[in-house]
Short mmCIF file of C-alpha atoms and ligand atoms in Angstrom, two decimals:
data_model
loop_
_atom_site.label_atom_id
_atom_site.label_comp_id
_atom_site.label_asym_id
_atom_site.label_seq_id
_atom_site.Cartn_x
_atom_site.Cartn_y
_atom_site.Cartn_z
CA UNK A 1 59.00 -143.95 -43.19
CA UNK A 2 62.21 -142.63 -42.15
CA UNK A 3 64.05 -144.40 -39.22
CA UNK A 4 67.43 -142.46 -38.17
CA UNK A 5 69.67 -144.42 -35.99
CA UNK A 6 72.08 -142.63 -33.21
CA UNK A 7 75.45 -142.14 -34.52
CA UNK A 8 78.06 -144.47 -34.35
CA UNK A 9 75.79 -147.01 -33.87
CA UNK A 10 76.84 -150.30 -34.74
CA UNK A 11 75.99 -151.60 -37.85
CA UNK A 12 74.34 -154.50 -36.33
CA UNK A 13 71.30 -153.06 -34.61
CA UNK A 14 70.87 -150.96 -37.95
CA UNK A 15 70.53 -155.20 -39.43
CA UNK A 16 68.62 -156.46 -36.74
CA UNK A 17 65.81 -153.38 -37.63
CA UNK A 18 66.51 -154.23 -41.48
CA UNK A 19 65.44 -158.08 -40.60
CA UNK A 20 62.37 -157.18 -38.19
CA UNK A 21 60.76 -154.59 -40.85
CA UNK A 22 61.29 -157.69 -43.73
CA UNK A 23 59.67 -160.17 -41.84
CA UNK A 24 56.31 -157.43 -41.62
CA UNK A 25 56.86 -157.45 -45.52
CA UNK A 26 58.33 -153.77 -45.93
CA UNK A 27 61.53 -152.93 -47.96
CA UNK A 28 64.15 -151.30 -45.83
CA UNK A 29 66.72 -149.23 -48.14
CA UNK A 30 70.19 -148.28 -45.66
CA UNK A 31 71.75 -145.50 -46.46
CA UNK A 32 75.29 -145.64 -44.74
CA UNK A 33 76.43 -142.30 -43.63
CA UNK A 34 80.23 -141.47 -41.80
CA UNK A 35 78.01 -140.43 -38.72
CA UNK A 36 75.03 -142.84 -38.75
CA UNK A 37 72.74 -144.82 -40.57
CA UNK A 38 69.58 -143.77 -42.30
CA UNK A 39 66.85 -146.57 -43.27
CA UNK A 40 64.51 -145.53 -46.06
CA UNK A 41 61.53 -148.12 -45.80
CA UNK A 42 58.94 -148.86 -48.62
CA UNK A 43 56.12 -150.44 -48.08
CA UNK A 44 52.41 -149.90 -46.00
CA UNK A 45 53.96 -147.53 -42.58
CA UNK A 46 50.40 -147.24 -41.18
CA UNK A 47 49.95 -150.77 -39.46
CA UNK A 48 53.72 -150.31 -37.91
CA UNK A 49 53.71 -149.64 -34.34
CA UNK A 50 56.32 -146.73 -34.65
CA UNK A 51 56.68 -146.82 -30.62
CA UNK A 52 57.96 -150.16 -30.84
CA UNK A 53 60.95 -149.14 -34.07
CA UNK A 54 61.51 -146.37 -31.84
CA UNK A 55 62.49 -148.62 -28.31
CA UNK A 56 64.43 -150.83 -30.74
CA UNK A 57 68.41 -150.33 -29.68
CA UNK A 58 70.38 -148.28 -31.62
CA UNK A 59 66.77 -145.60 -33.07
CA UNK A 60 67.19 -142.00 -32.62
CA UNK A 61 64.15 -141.18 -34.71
CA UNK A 62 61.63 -142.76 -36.78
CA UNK A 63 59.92 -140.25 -39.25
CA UNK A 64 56.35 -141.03 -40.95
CA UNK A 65 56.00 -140.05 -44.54
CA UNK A 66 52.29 -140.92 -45.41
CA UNK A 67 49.69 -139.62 -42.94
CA UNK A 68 47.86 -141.91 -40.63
CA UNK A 69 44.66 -141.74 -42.01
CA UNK A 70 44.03 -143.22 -45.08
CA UNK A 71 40.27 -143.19 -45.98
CA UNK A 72 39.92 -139.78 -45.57
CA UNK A 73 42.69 -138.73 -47.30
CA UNK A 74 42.57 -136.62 -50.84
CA UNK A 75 44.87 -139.33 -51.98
CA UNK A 76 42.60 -142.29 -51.78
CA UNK A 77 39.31 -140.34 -52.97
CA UNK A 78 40.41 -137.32 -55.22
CA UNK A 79 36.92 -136.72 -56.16
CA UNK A 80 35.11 -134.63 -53.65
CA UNK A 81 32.47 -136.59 -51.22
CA UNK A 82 28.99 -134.91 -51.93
CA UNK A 83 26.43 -136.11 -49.31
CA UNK A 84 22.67 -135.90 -50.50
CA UNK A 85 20.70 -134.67 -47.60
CA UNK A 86 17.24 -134.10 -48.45
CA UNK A 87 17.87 -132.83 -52.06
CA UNK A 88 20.67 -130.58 -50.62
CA UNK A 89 24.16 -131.46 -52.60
CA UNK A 90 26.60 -131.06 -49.66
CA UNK A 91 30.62 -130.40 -51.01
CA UNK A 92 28.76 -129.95 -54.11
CA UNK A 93 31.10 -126.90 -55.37
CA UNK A 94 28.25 -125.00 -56.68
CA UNK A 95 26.82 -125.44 -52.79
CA UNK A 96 26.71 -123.23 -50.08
CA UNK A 97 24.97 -125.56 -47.58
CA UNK A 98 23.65 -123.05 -44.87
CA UNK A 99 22.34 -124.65 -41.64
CA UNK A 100 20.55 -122.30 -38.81
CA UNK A 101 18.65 -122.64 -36.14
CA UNK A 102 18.68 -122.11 -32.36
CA UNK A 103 21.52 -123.24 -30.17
CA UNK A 104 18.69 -125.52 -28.04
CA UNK A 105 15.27 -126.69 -29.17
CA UNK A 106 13.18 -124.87 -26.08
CA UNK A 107 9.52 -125.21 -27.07
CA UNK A 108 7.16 -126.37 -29.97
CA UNK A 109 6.38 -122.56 -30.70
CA UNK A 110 10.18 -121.07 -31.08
CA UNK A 111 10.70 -124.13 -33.53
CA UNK A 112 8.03 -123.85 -35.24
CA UNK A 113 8.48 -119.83 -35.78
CA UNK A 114 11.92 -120.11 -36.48
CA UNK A 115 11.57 -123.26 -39.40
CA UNK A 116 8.54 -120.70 -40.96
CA UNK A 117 11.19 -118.02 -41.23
CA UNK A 118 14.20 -119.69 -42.41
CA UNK A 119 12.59 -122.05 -45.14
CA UNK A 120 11.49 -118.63 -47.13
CA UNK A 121 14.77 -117.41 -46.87
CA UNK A 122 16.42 -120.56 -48.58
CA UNK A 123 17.22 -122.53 -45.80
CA UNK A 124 17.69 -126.00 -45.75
CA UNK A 125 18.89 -127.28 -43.20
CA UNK A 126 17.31 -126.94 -39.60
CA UNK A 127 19.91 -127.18 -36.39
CA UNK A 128 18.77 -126.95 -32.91
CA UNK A 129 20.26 -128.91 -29.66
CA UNK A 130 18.19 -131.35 -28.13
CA UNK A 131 20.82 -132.83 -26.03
CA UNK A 132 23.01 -129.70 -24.66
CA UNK A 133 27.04 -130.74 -23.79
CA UNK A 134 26.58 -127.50 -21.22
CA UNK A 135 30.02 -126.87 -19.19
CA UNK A 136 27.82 -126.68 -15.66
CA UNK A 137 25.64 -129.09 -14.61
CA UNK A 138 22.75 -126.82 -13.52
CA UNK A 139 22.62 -125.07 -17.03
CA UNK A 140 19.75 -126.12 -19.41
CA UNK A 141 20.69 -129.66 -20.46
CA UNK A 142 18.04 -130.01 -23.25
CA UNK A 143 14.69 -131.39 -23.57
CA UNK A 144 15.97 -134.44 -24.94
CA UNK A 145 13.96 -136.75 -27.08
CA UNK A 146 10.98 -134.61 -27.28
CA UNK A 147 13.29 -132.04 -28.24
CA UNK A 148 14.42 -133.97 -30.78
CA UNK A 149 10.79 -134.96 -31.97
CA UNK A 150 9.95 -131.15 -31.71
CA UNK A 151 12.50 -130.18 -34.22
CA UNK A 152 11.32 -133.03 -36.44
CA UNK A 153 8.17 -131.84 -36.95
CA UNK A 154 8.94 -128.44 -37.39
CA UNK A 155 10.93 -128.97 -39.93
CA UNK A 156 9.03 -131.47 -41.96
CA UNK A 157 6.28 -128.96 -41.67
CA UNK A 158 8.56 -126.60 -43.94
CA UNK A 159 10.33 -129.74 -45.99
CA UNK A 160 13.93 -129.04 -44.31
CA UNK A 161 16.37 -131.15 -43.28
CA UNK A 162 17.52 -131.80 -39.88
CA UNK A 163 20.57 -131.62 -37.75
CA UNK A 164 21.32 -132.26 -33.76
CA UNK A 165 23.37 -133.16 -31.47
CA UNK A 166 24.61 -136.30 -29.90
CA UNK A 167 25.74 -136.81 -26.80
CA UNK A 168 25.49 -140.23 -25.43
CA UNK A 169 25.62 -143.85 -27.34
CA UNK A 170 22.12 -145.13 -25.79
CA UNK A 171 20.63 -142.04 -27.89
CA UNK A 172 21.58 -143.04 -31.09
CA UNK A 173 18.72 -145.10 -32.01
CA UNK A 174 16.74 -141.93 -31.35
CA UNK A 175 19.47 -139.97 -33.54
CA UNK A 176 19.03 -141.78 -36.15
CA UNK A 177 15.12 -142.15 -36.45
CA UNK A 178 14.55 -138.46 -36.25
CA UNK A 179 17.68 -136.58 -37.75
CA UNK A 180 19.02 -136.36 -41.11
CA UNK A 181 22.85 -135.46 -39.63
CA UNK A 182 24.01 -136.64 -36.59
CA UNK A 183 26.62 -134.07 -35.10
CA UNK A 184 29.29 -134.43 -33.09
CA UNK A 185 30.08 -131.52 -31.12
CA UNK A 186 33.46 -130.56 -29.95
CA UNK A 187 34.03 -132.11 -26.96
CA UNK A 188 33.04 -134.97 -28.17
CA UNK A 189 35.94 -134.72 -31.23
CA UNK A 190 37.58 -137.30 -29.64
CA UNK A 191 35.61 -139.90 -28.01
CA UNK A 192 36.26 -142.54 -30.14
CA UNK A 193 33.22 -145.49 -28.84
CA UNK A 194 30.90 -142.42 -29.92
CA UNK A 195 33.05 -142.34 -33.24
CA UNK A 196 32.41 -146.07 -33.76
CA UNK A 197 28.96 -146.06 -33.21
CA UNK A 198 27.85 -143.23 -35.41
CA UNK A 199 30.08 -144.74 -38.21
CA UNK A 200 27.97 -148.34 -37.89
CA UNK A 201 25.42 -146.08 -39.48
CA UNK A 202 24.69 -144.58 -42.29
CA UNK A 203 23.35 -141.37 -41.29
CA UNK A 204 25.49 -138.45 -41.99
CA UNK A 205 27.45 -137.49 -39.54
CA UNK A 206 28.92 -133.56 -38.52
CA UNK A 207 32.02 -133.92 -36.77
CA UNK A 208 32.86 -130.47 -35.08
CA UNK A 209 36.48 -130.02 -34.27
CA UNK A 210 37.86 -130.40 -30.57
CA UNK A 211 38.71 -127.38 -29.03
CA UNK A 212 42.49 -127.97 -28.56
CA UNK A 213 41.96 -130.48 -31.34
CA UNK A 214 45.11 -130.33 -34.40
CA UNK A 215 44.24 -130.43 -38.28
CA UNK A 216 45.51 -133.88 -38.31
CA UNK A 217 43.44 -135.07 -34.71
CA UNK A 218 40.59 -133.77 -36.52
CA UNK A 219 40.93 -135.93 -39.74
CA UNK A 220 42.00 -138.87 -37.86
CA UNK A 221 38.80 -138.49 -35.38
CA UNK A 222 36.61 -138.87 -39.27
CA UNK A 223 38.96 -141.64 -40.32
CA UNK A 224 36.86 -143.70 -37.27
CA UNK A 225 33.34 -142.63 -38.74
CA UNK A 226 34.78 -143.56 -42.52
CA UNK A 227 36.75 -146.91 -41.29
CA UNK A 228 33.86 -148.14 -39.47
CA UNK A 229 31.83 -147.82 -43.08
CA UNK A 230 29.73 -144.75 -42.59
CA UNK A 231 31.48 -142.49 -45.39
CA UNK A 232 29.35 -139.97 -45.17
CA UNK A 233 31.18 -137.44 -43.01
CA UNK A 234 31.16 -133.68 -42.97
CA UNK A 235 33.69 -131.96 -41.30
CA UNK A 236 33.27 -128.31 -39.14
CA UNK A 237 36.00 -125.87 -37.85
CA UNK A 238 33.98 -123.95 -34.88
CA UNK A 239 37.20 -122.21 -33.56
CA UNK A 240 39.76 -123.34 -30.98
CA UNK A 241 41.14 -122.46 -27.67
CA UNK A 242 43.95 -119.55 -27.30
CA UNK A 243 45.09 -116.98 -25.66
CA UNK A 244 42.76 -114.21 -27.13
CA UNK A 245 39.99 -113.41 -25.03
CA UNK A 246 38.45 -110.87 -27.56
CA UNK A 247 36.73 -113.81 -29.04
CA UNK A 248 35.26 -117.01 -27.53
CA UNK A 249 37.37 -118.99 -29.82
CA UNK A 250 40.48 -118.22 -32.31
CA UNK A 251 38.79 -119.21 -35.78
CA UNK A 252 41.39 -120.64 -37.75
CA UNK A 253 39.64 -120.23 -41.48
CA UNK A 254 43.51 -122.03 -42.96
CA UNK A 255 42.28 -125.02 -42.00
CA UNK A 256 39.52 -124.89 -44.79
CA UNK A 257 41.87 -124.90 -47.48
CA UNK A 258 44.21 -127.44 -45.57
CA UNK A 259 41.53 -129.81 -45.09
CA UNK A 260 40.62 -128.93 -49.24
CA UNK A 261 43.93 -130.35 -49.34
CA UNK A 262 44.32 -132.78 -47.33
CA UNK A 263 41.04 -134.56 -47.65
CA UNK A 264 37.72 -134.74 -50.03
CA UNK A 265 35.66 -134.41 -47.26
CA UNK A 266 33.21 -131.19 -47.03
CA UNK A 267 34.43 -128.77 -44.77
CA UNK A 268 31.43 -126.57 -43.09
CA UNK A 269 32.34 -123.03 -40.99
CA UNK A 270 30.44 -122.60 -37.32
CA UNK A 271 31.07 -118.52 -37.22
CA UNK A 272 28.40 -118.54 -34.34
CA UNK A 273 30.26 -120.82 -32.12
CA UNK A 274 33.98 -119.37 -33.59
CA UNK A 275 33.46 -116.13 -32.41
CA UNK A 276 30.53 -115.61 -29.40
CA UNK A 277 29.32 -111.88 -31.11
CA UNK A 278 26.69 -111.54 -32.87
CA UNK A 279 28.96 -108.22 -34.71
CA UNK A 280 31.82 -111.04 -36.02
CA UNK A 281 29.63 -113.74 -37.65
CA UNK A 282 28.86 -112.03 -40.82
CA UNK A 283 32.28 -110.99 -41.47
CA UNK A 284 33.77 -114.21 -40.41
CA UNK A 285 31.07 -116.13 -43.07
CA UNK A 286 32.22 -113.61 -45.55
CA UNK A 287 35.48 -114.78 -45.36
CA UNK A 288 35.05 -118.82 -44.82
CA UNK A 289 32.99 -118.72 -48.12
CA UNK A 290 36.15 -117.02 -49.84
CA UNK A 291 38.43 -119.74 -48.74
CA UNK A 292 35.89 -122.25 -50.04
CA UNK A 293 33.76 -123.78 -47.32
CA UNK A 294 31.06 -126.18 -48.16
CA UNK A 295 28.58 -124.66 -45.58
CA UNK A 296 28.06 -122.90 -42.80
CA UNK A 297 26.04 -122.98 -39.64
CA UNK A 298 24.38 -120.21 -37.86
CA UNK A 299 22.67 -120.26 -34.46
CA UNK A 300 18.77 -117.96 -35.05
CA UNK A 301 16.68 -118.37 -32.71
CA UNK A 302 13.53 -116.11 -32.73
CA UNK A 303 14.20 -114.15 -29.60
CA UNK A 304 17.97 -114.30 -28.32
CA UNK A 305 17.74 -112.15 -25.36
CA UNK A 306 14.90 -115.25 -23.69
CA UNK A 307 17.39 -118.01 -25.31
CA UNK A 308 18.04 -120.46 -22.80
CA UNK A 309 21.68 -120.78 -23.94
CA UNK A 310 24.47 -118.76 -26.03
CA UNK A 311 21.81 -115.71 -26.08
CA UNK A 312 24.92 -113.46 -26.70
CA UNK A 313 25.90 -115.01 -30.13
CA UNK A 314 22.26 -115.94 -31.73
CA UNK A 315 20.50 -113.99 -34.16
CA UNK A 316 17.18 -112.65 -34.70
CA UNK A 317 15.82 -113.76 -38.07
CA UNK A 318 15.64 -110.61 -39.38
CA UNK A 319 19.75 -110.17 -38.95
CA UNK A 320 20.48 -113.56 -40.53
CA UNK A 321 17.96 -112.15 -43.23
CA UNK A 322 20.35 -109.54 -43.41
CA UNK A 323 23.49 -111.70 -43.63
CA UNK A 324 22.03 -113.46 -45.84
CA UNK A 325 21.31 -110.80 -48.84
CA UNK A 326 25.15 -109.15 -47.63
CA UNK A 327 26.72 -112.39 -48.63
CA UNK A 328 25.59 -112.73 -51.75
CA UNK A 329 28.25 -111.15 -53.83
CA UNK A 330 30.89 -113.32 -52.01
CA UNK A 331 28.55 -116.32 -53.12
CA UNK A 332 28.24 -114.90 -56.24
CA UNK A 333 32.09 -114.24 -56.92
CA UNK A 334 32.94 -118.19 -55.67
CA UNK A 335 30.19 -119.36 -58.08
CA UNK A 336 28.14 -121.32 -55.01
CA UNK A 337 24.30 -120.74 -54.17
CA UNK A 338 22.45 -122.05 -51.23
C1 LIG B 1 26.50 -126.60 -30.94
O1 LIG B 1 26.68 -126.53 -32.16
O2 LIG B 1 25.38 -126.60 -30.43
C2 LIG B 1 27.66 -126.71 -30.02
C3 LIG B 1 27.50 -127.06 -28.75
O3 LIG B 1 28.82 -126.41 -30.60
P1 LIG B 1 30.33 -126.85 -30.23
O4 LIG B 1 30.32 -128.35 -30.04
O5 LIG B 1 31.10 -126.41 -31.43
O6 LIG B 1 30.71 -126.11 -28.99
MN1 LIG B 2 25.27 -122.88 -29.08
#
């Protein structure tokens, strides 16, 4: 941490910071200038309440060096996290983890049809909402836990793994008996009791980034999941609000290789979600899988145009069919399969 004081001021408040950030056991290093004081400090910055250095008397600025989350970070854990769902190696490398399914689980029948058809195309993972976040109150909200015991069996009939949503604490016990990833959805980035809860458990968890959400909110919203001991957390850029209303969301595909970066936590691609039309998805998977996502989830659901939600942006089976054999040399070229 960098603290810069206001210049010309006295030497003495620049001592009286120097004694406070001893007694917390960190090593402050002043660097007397003609202007003003810079203090260097060594030492663990994340437990420092930085509001509190900058109120002292005398602080113009205090600067972080190290980011706040720790557990997360690439630093602590330079080996990539690969979660084991069901056989599937997830931030495996070699993986292209490829979830699909309907936005909402709506009856026993579209489940059912839709798990037939995606197991013989590879798929692995089966999504489907059984607990909709829907902006109105008099949209379809779900079928709740039979929803959730719907897409269960549908998907054990055709040996796939599950994910679904959740969307209130008193569910989880539910969550976790009949899903294999517990996900987070976007508005939900950010509520942090809901964080807490999911990482008590050890059910993997599929935290979808906030819609006005930064790179940095994101991580820190998985350092709750990792620092309450659940460290198996996948992370999912679904787009973000803008200005540009050619798309429902601005997919920002930088922040795959940032998070690479920044973290060894898998990073999955929602292209469904990211861009609303059904005509962007397979050129916006195209391109996540060439800046080296981990996965990426697609909303099928066997007949869009009777989908009780996001009927614009889901596909028939036989298009994902068809984004499925288009992607291939892309898969090929980055060395991943499904
Ligand atoms: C979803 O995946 O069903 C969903 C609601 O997505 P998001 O939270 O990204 O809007
Ligand atoms: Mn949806």
């Amino acid at each position: 941490m960098i603290i810069v004081m206001k210049s010309h001021a006295p030497q003495a408040q620049a001592a009286h910071i120097m004694e406070e950030l001893k007694s917390k056991g960190l090593e402050p290093v002043p660097l007397y200038g003609v202007e003003r004081t810079v203090i260097a400090v060594i030492g663990e910055e994340r437990d420092l309440n930085i509001g509190h250095l900058e109120a002292m008397p005398g602080v113009d600025k205090v600067m972080r060096v190290v980011q706040q989350y720790k557990l997360v970070s690439r630093e602590s854990h330079p080996e990539p996290t690969i979660i084991d769902v069901k056989g599937l190696r997830i931030g495996d490398p070699k993986v292209l983890a490829m979830m699909a399914g309907p936005c909402a689980v709506e009856s026993e029948e579209q489940m059912q049809s839709v798990a037939k058809d995606l197991s013989k195309m590879g798929v692995r993972i089966l999504r489907g909402g059984a607990y909709k976040p829907r902006t109105g109150p008099y949209s379809f909200q779900g079928l709740g836990k039979d929803g959730l015991k719907i897409l269960r069996e549908a998907a054990d009939e055709y040996k796939m793994g599950v994910i679904t949503e959740i969307v209130d604490i008193r569910d989880l016990d539910d969550l976790v008996k009949y899903t294999d990833i517990i996900q987070i959805g976007a508005r939900n980035m950010q509520n942090f009791e809901l964080l807490k809860e999911v990482g008590n458990t050890k059910t993997p968890v599929f935290l979808k980034r906030g819609l006005s959400a930064s790179i940095d909110e994101f991580l820190l919203a998985a350092e709750y999941i990792l620092s309450n001991g659940n460290p198996n957390v996948m992370l999912c850029e679904r787009g973000i609000r803008t200005f540009e209303k050619d798309t429902r969301n601005t997919l920002p595909l930088a922040t795959v290789p940032i998070v690479k970066l920044r973290s060894h936590l898998p990073i999955i691609v929602d292209p469904s979600h990211a861009t609303g039309k059904k005509e962007l998805i397979e050129p916006m998977t195209k391109a996540a899988i060439a800046a080296g996502a981990d996965g990426i989830m697609i909303e099928v659901h066997p007949n869009p145009e009777e989908a009780k939600s996001d009927a614009q942006q889901q596909f028939t089976p036989s298009e994902f069919k068809e984004l499925l054999d288009n992607i291939k040399p892309i898969m090929e070229a980055v060395n991943k399969h499904l």
